[in-house]
């Protein structure tokens, strides 16, 4: 097998709600290789978003290990974790999560600001990223002046602007109609062919089957 860029080892994530324990993930071990295109599938509440947040180091497991590029993320200092989250991993969400008061271009520039890139370079790189997702002619539009598919393209441009090797997307087509969803999937497929490791969550069987491999989860456990 190829080198794993993402590796979960017996990962559990429990939530305590009152005197009740929710086993959102209950002993999950998976390996995702460099350059893979993987779909995480499963019913609502099965633990898909929980798993994505752990892979993206937005959350830490109750027990078990999360390795990114062979590195145990539990052993990383806050600075290294921040670096990992901002440079190695790009995130795309179902509801786009764009800032409404600023243009598409400024939205895409935001991660570069946090990465300490200067203003000229920020603008150039954000323009490149928007061009890459086919939105060259919509750069000055604000999110409410864009269609759902266009908003998702802006979000994808923002996710790739730091040139991360891993792209994570939680239900990226969930808020889009079928045809727009297919176009967004084509974009993910192209980004994968350029060498990025892509992991996406989907409810949609056809979308899932279009990916190279599927991880099915149910009740916090890997089914297949
Ligand atoms: N912060 C939280 N506190 C308590 N329970 C939570 C929390 N977040 C998630 N859960 C529970 O963990 C389980 C898994 O949730 P998760 O969001 O990972 O599911 P999902 O597979 O992404 O579902 P969906 O397809 O609806 O997005 C659910 O039972 C949910 O209620
Ligand atoms: Mg979810």
Short mmCIF file of C-alpha atoms and ligand atoms in Angstrom, two decimals:
data_model
loop_
_atom_site.label_atom_id
_atom_site.label_comp_id
_atom_site.label_asym_id
_atom_site.label_seq_id
_atom_site.Cartn_x
_atom_site.Cartn_y
_atom_site.Cartn_z
CA UNK A 1 0.00 0.00 0.00
CA UNK A 2 1.03 3.62 -0.62
CA UNK A 3 2.27 5.73 2.29
CA UNK A 4 -0.60 6.74 4.57
CA UNK A 5 -1.08 10.45 4.89
CA UNK A 6 -4.01 9.96 7.23
CA UNK A 7 -4.10 7.15 9.72
CA UNK A 8 -6.58 6.60 12.55
CA UNK A 9 -5.82 3.94 15.14
CA UNK A 10 -8.66 2.71 17.36
CA UNK A 11 -10.04 6.23 17.58
CA UNK A 12 -12.91 6.91 19.98
CA UNK A 13 -14.72 10.18 20.47
CA UNK A 14 -17.25 10.13 23.27
CA UNK A 15 -19.45 13.00 24.30
CA UNK A 16 -20.92 13.19 27.75
CA UNK A 17 -24.40 14.66 27.64
CA UNK A 18 -25.93 14.80 31.12
CA UNK A 19 -25.45 11.31 32.54
CA UNK A 20 -25.43 9.80 29.08
CA UNK A 21 -22.45 8.90 26.88
CA UNK A 22 -22.71 9.38 23.09
CA UNK A 23 -20.19 7.16 21.32
CA UNK A 24 -19.86 9.32 18.20
CA UNK A 25 -16.84 7.27 17.11
CA UNK A 26 -16.26 3.95 18.74
CA UNK A 27 -12.96 2.36 17.79
CA UNK A 28 -12.19 3.42 14.24
CA UNK A 29 -9.01 2.45 12.39
CA UNK A 30 -8.51 3.61 8.80
CA UNK A 31 -5.65 4.43 6.46
CA UNK A 32 -5.85 6.90 3.62
CA UNK A 33 -2.96 6.92 1.18
CA UNK A 34 -1.24 9.84 -0.46
CA UNK A 35 -3.23 11.01 -3.48
CA UNK A 36 -6.29 8.91 -2.64
CA UNK A 37 -9.82 10.12 -3.36
CA UNK A 38 -11.97 8.81 -0.52
CA UNK A 39 -15.65 9.13 0.36
CA UNK A 40 -16.88 8.74 3.93
CA UNK A 41 -20.46 7.52 3.84
CA UNK A 42 -23.07 6.55 6.38
CA UNK A 43 -26.43 7.53 7.84
CA UNK A 44 -27.08 10.79 9.67
CA UNK A 45 -25.52 10.71 13.12
CA UNK A 46 -23.13 7.85 12.28
CA UNK A 47 -20.04 9.92 13.09
CA UNK A 48 -18.90 11.27 9.71
CA UNK A 49 -18.41 14.89 10.73
CA UNK A 50 -16.82 13.77 13.99
CA UNK A 51 -14.31 11.76 11.97
CA UNK A 52 -13.58 14.65 9.59
CA UNK A 53 -13.01 17.04 12.50
CA UNK A 54 -10.55 14.59 14.03
CA UNK A 55 -8.71 14.13 10.72
CA UNK A 56 -8.54 17.90 10.33
CA UNK A 57 -7.25 18.31 13.90
CA UNK A 58 -10.19 20.56 14.76
CA UNK A 59 -10.99 18.11 17.56
CA UNK A 60 -9.05 15.57 19.63
CA UNK A 61 -10.03 11.95 20.29
CA UNK A 62 -11.17 10.63 23.67
CA UNK A 63 -8.73 7.77 23.02
CA UNK A 64 -6.76 6.36 20.11
CA UNK A 65 -4.33 8.02 17.72
CA UNK A 66 -4.57 10.30 14.71
CA UNK A 67 -1.49 10.36 12.47
CA UNK A 68 -1.03 12.92 9.70
CA UNK A 69 1.97 12.29 7.43
CA UNK A 70 3.09 9.67 9.92
CA UNK A 71 3.12 12.13 12.78
CA UNK A 72 1.16 11.51 15.96
CA UNK A 73 -0.93 14.68 16.24
CA UNK A 74 -1.31 14.24 20.01
CA UNK A 75 2.41 14.90 20.32
CA UNK A 76 2.34 18.22 18.44
CA UNK A 77 2.70 21.59 20.13
CA UNK A 78 0.01 24.20 19.48
CA UNK A 79 2.22 26.00 16.90
CA UNK A 80 2.79 22.81 14.92
CA UNK A 81 -0.90 21.99 15.06
CA UNK A 82 -1.79 25.45 13.79
CA UNK A 83 0.73 24.99 10.97
CA UNK A 84 -0.78 21.61 10.12
CA UNK A 85 -4.32 23.00 10.07
CA UNK A 86 -3.45 26.05 8.01
CA UNK A 87 -0.87 24.70 5.52
CA UNK A 88 -1.33 20.98 5.15
CA UNK A 89 -5.10 20.76 5.29
CA UNK A 90 -7.84 22.64 3.45
CA UNK A 91 -11.45 22.49 4.62
CA UNK A 92 -14.72 22.80 2.70
CA UNK A 93 -18.11 22.78 4.44
CA UNK A 94 -21.69 22.13 3.35
CA UNK A 95 -22.82 25.68 4.13
CA UNK A 96 -19.74 27.29 2.50
CA UNK A 97 -18.88 29.31 5.66
CA UNK A 98 -17.91 32.42 3.69
CA UNK A 99 -17.70 35.86 5.27
CA UNK A 100 -20.72 37.75 3.93
CA UNK A 101 -19.47 41.33 4.04
CA UNK A 102 -16.37 40.89 1.91
CA UNK A 103 -15.73 39.93 -1.72
CA UNK A 104 -14.92 36.47 -3.03
CA UNK A 105 -11.33 37.62 -3.50
CA UNK A 106 -11.05 38.84 0.09
CA UNK A 107 -12.58 35.62 1.38
CA UNK A 108 -9.94 33.61 -0.48
CA UNK A 109 -7.17 35.94 0.76
CA UNK A 110 -8.10 35.39 4.43
CA UNK A 111 -6.09 32.19 5.12
CA UNK A 112 -3.02 33.84 3.57
CA UNK A 113 -3.38 36.74 5.97
CA UNK A 114 -3.21 34.29 8.87
CA UNK A 115 -0.26 32.57 7.22
CA UNK A 116 1.62 35.89 7.23
CA UNK A 117 1.76 36.34 3.44
CA UNK A 118 2.17 39.96 2.28
CA UNK A 119 -0.70 41.89 0.61
CA UNK A 120 0.56 41.78 -3.00
CA UNK A 121 1.30 38.08 -2.84
CA UNK A 122 -2.04 37.45 -1.10
CA UNK A 123 -3.94 39.09 -3.92
CA UNK A 124 -1.99 37.26 -6.63
CA UNK A 125 -2.39 33.86 -5.04
CA UNK A 126 -6.07 34.37 -4.26
CA UNK A 127 -6.69 35.40 -7.88
CA UNK A 128 -4.89 32.28 -9.09
CA UNK A 129 -6.99 30.09 -6.80
CA UNK A 130 -10.23 31.71 -7.99
CA UNK A 131 -9.13 31.27 -11.58
CA UNK A 132 -8.36 27.62 -10.84
CA UNK A 133 -11.97 27.03 -9.72
CA UNK A 134 -13.41 28.91 -12.72
CA UNK A 135 -14.47 32.12 -10.98
CA UNK A 136 -12.13 34.65 -12.51
CA UNK A 137 -15.06 36.89 -13.50
CA UNK A 138 -16.74 36.86 -10.07
CA UNK A 139 -13.88 37.92 -7.83
CA UNK A 140 -15.41 41.18 -6.69
CA UNK A 141 -18.82 39.70 -5.91
CA UNK A 142 -19.94 39.24 -2.34
CA UNK A 143 -21.29 35.83 -1.33
CA UNK A 144 -24.96 36.95 -1.57
CA UNK A 145 -24.30 37.94 -5.19
CA UNK A 146 -23.23 34.39 -6.07
CA UNK A 147 -25.10 31.15 -6.76
CA UNK A 148 -24.72 28.16 -4.43
CA UNK A 149 -22.28 26.45 -6.78
CA UNK A 150 -20.25 29.64 -7.13
CA UNK A 151 -20.14 30.08 -3.36
CA UNK A 152 -18.83 26.55 -3.02
CA UNK A 153 -16.16 27.31 -5.63
CA UNK A 154 -15.07 30.32 -3.58
CA UNK A 155 -14.90 28.07 -0.51
CA UNK A 156 -12.81 25.56 -2.48
CA UNK A 157 -10.50 28.32 -3.70
CA UNK A 158 -10.08 29.42 -0.09
CA UNK A 159 -9.30 25.83 0.92
CA UNK A 160 -6.59 25.38 -1.72
CA UNK A 161 -5.00 28.84 -1.61
CA UNK A 162 -2.30 27.71 0.85
CA UNK A 163 -1.66 24.75 -1.45
CA UNK A 164 -2.41 22.06 1.17
CA UNK A 165 -1.70 18.43 0.31
CA UNK A 166 -4.94 17.30 1.97
CA UNK A 167 -8.40 18.55 1.08
CA UNK A 168 -11.28 17.67 3.43
CA UNK A 169 -14.90 18.38 2.52
CA UNK A 170 -17.93 17.68 4.73
CA UNK A 171 -21.01 17.24 2.50
CA UNK A 172 -19.72 19.77 -0.06
CA UNK A 173 -22.65 19.09 -2.40
CA UNK A 174 -25.29 18.81 0.32
CA UNK A 175 -26.71 22.29 -0.26
CA UNK A 176 -26.56 22.11 -4.08
CA UNK A 177 -28.83 20.73 -6.78
CA UNK A 178 -27.76 17.54 -8.55
CA UNK A 179 -26.17 19.12 -11.60
CA UNK A 180 -24.24 21.76 -9.63
CA UNK A 181 -23.17 19.04 -7.22
CA UNK A 182 -21.77 17.01 -10.12
CA UNK A 183 -19.76 20.00 -11.33
CA UNK A 184 -18.33 20.51 -7.85
CA UNK A 185 -17.42 16.81 -7.75
CA UNK A 186 -15.60 17.18 -11.06
CA UNK A 187 -13.61 20.01 -9.55
CA UNK A 188 -12.65 17.82 -6.56
CA UNK A 189 -11.71 15.05 -8.96
CA UNK A 190 -9.43 17.42 -10.92
CA UNK A 191 -7.85 18.71 -7.71
CA UNK A 192 -7.23 15.09 -6.73
CA UNK A 193 -5.62 14.34 -10.11
CA UNK A 194 -3.20 17.20 -9.44
CA UNK A 195 -1.92 15.12 -6.52
CA UNK A 196 -3.96 16.26 -3.55
CA UNK A 197 -5.38 13.72 -1.14
CA UNK A 198 -9.13 14.33 -1.06
CA UNK A 199 -11.54 13.06 1.60
CA UNK A 200 -15.18 13.96 1.40
CA UNK A 201 -18.31 13.12 3.32
CA UNK A 202 -21.45 12.40 1.36
CA UNK A 203 -24.93 10.97 1.82
CA UNK A 204 -25.22 10.53 -1.90
CA UNK A 205 -24.43 7.00 -3.10
CA UNK A 206 -23.65 8.06 -6.67
CA UNK A 207 -21.24 10.72 -5.50
CA UNK A 208 -19.62 8.26 -3.12
CA UNK A 209 -19.21 5.65 -5.83
CA UNK A 210 -17.54 8.22 -8.07
CA UNK A 211 -14.68 8.32 -5.55
CA UNK A 212 -11.80 5.85 -5.66
CA UNK A 213 -12.64 4.26 -2.32
CA UNK A 214 -15.42 4.40 0.23
CA UNK A 215 -15.37 4.18 3.99
CA UNK A 216 -18.78 3.27 5.36
CA UNK A 217 -19.53 4.07 8.96
CA UNK A 218 -22.51 3.25 11.12
CA UNK A 219 -23.02 3.94 14.82
CA UNK A 220 -19.46 5.19 15.14
CA UNK A 221 -17.89 2.05 13.68
CA UNK A 222 -16.40 1.29 10.27
CA UNK A 223 -18.69 -1.13 8.42
CA UNK A 224 -16.68 -1.54 5.24
N1 LIG B 1 -20.82 18.36 20.48
C1 LIG B 1 -21.55 17.25 20.62
N2 LIG B 1 -22.06 16.92 21.82
C2 LIG B 1 -22.76 15.78 21.97
N3 LIG B 1 -23.03 14.90 21.01
C3 LIG B 1 -22.56 15.19 19.79
C4 LIG B 1 -21.79 16.37 19.52
N4 LIG B 1 -21.44 16.37 18.21
C5 LIG B 1 -21.96 15.26 17.68
N5 LIG B 1 -22.63 14.53 18.62
C6 LIG B 1 -23.31 13.23 18.42
O1 LIG B 1 -22.37 12.34 17.84
C7 LIG B 1 -22.99 11.53 16.85
C8 LIG B 1 -22.24 11.68 15.53
O2 LIG B 1 -22.42 13.00 15.04
P1 LIG B 1 -21.83 13.49 13.65
O3 LIG B 1 -22.07 14.94 13.56
O4 LIG B 1 -20.42 13.03 13.54
O5 LIG B 1 -22.73 12.68 12.62
P2 LIG B 1 -22.78 12.74 11.02
O6 LIG B 1 -22.52 11.36 10.53
O7 LIG B 1 -21.87 13.80 10.53
O8 LIG B 1 -24.29 13.11 10.74
P3 LIG B 1 -24.94 14.01 9.55
O9 LIG B 1 -24.96 13.15 8.33
O10 LIG B 1 -26.33 14.30 10.05
O11 LIG B 1 -24.10 15.24 9.39
C9 LIG B 1 -24.45 11.96 16.81
O12 LIG B 1 -25.19 11.03 17.57
C10 LIG B 1 -24.45 13.33 17.43
O13 LIG B 1 -25.67 13.57 18.08
MG1 LIG B 2 -22.22 15.62 9.52
#
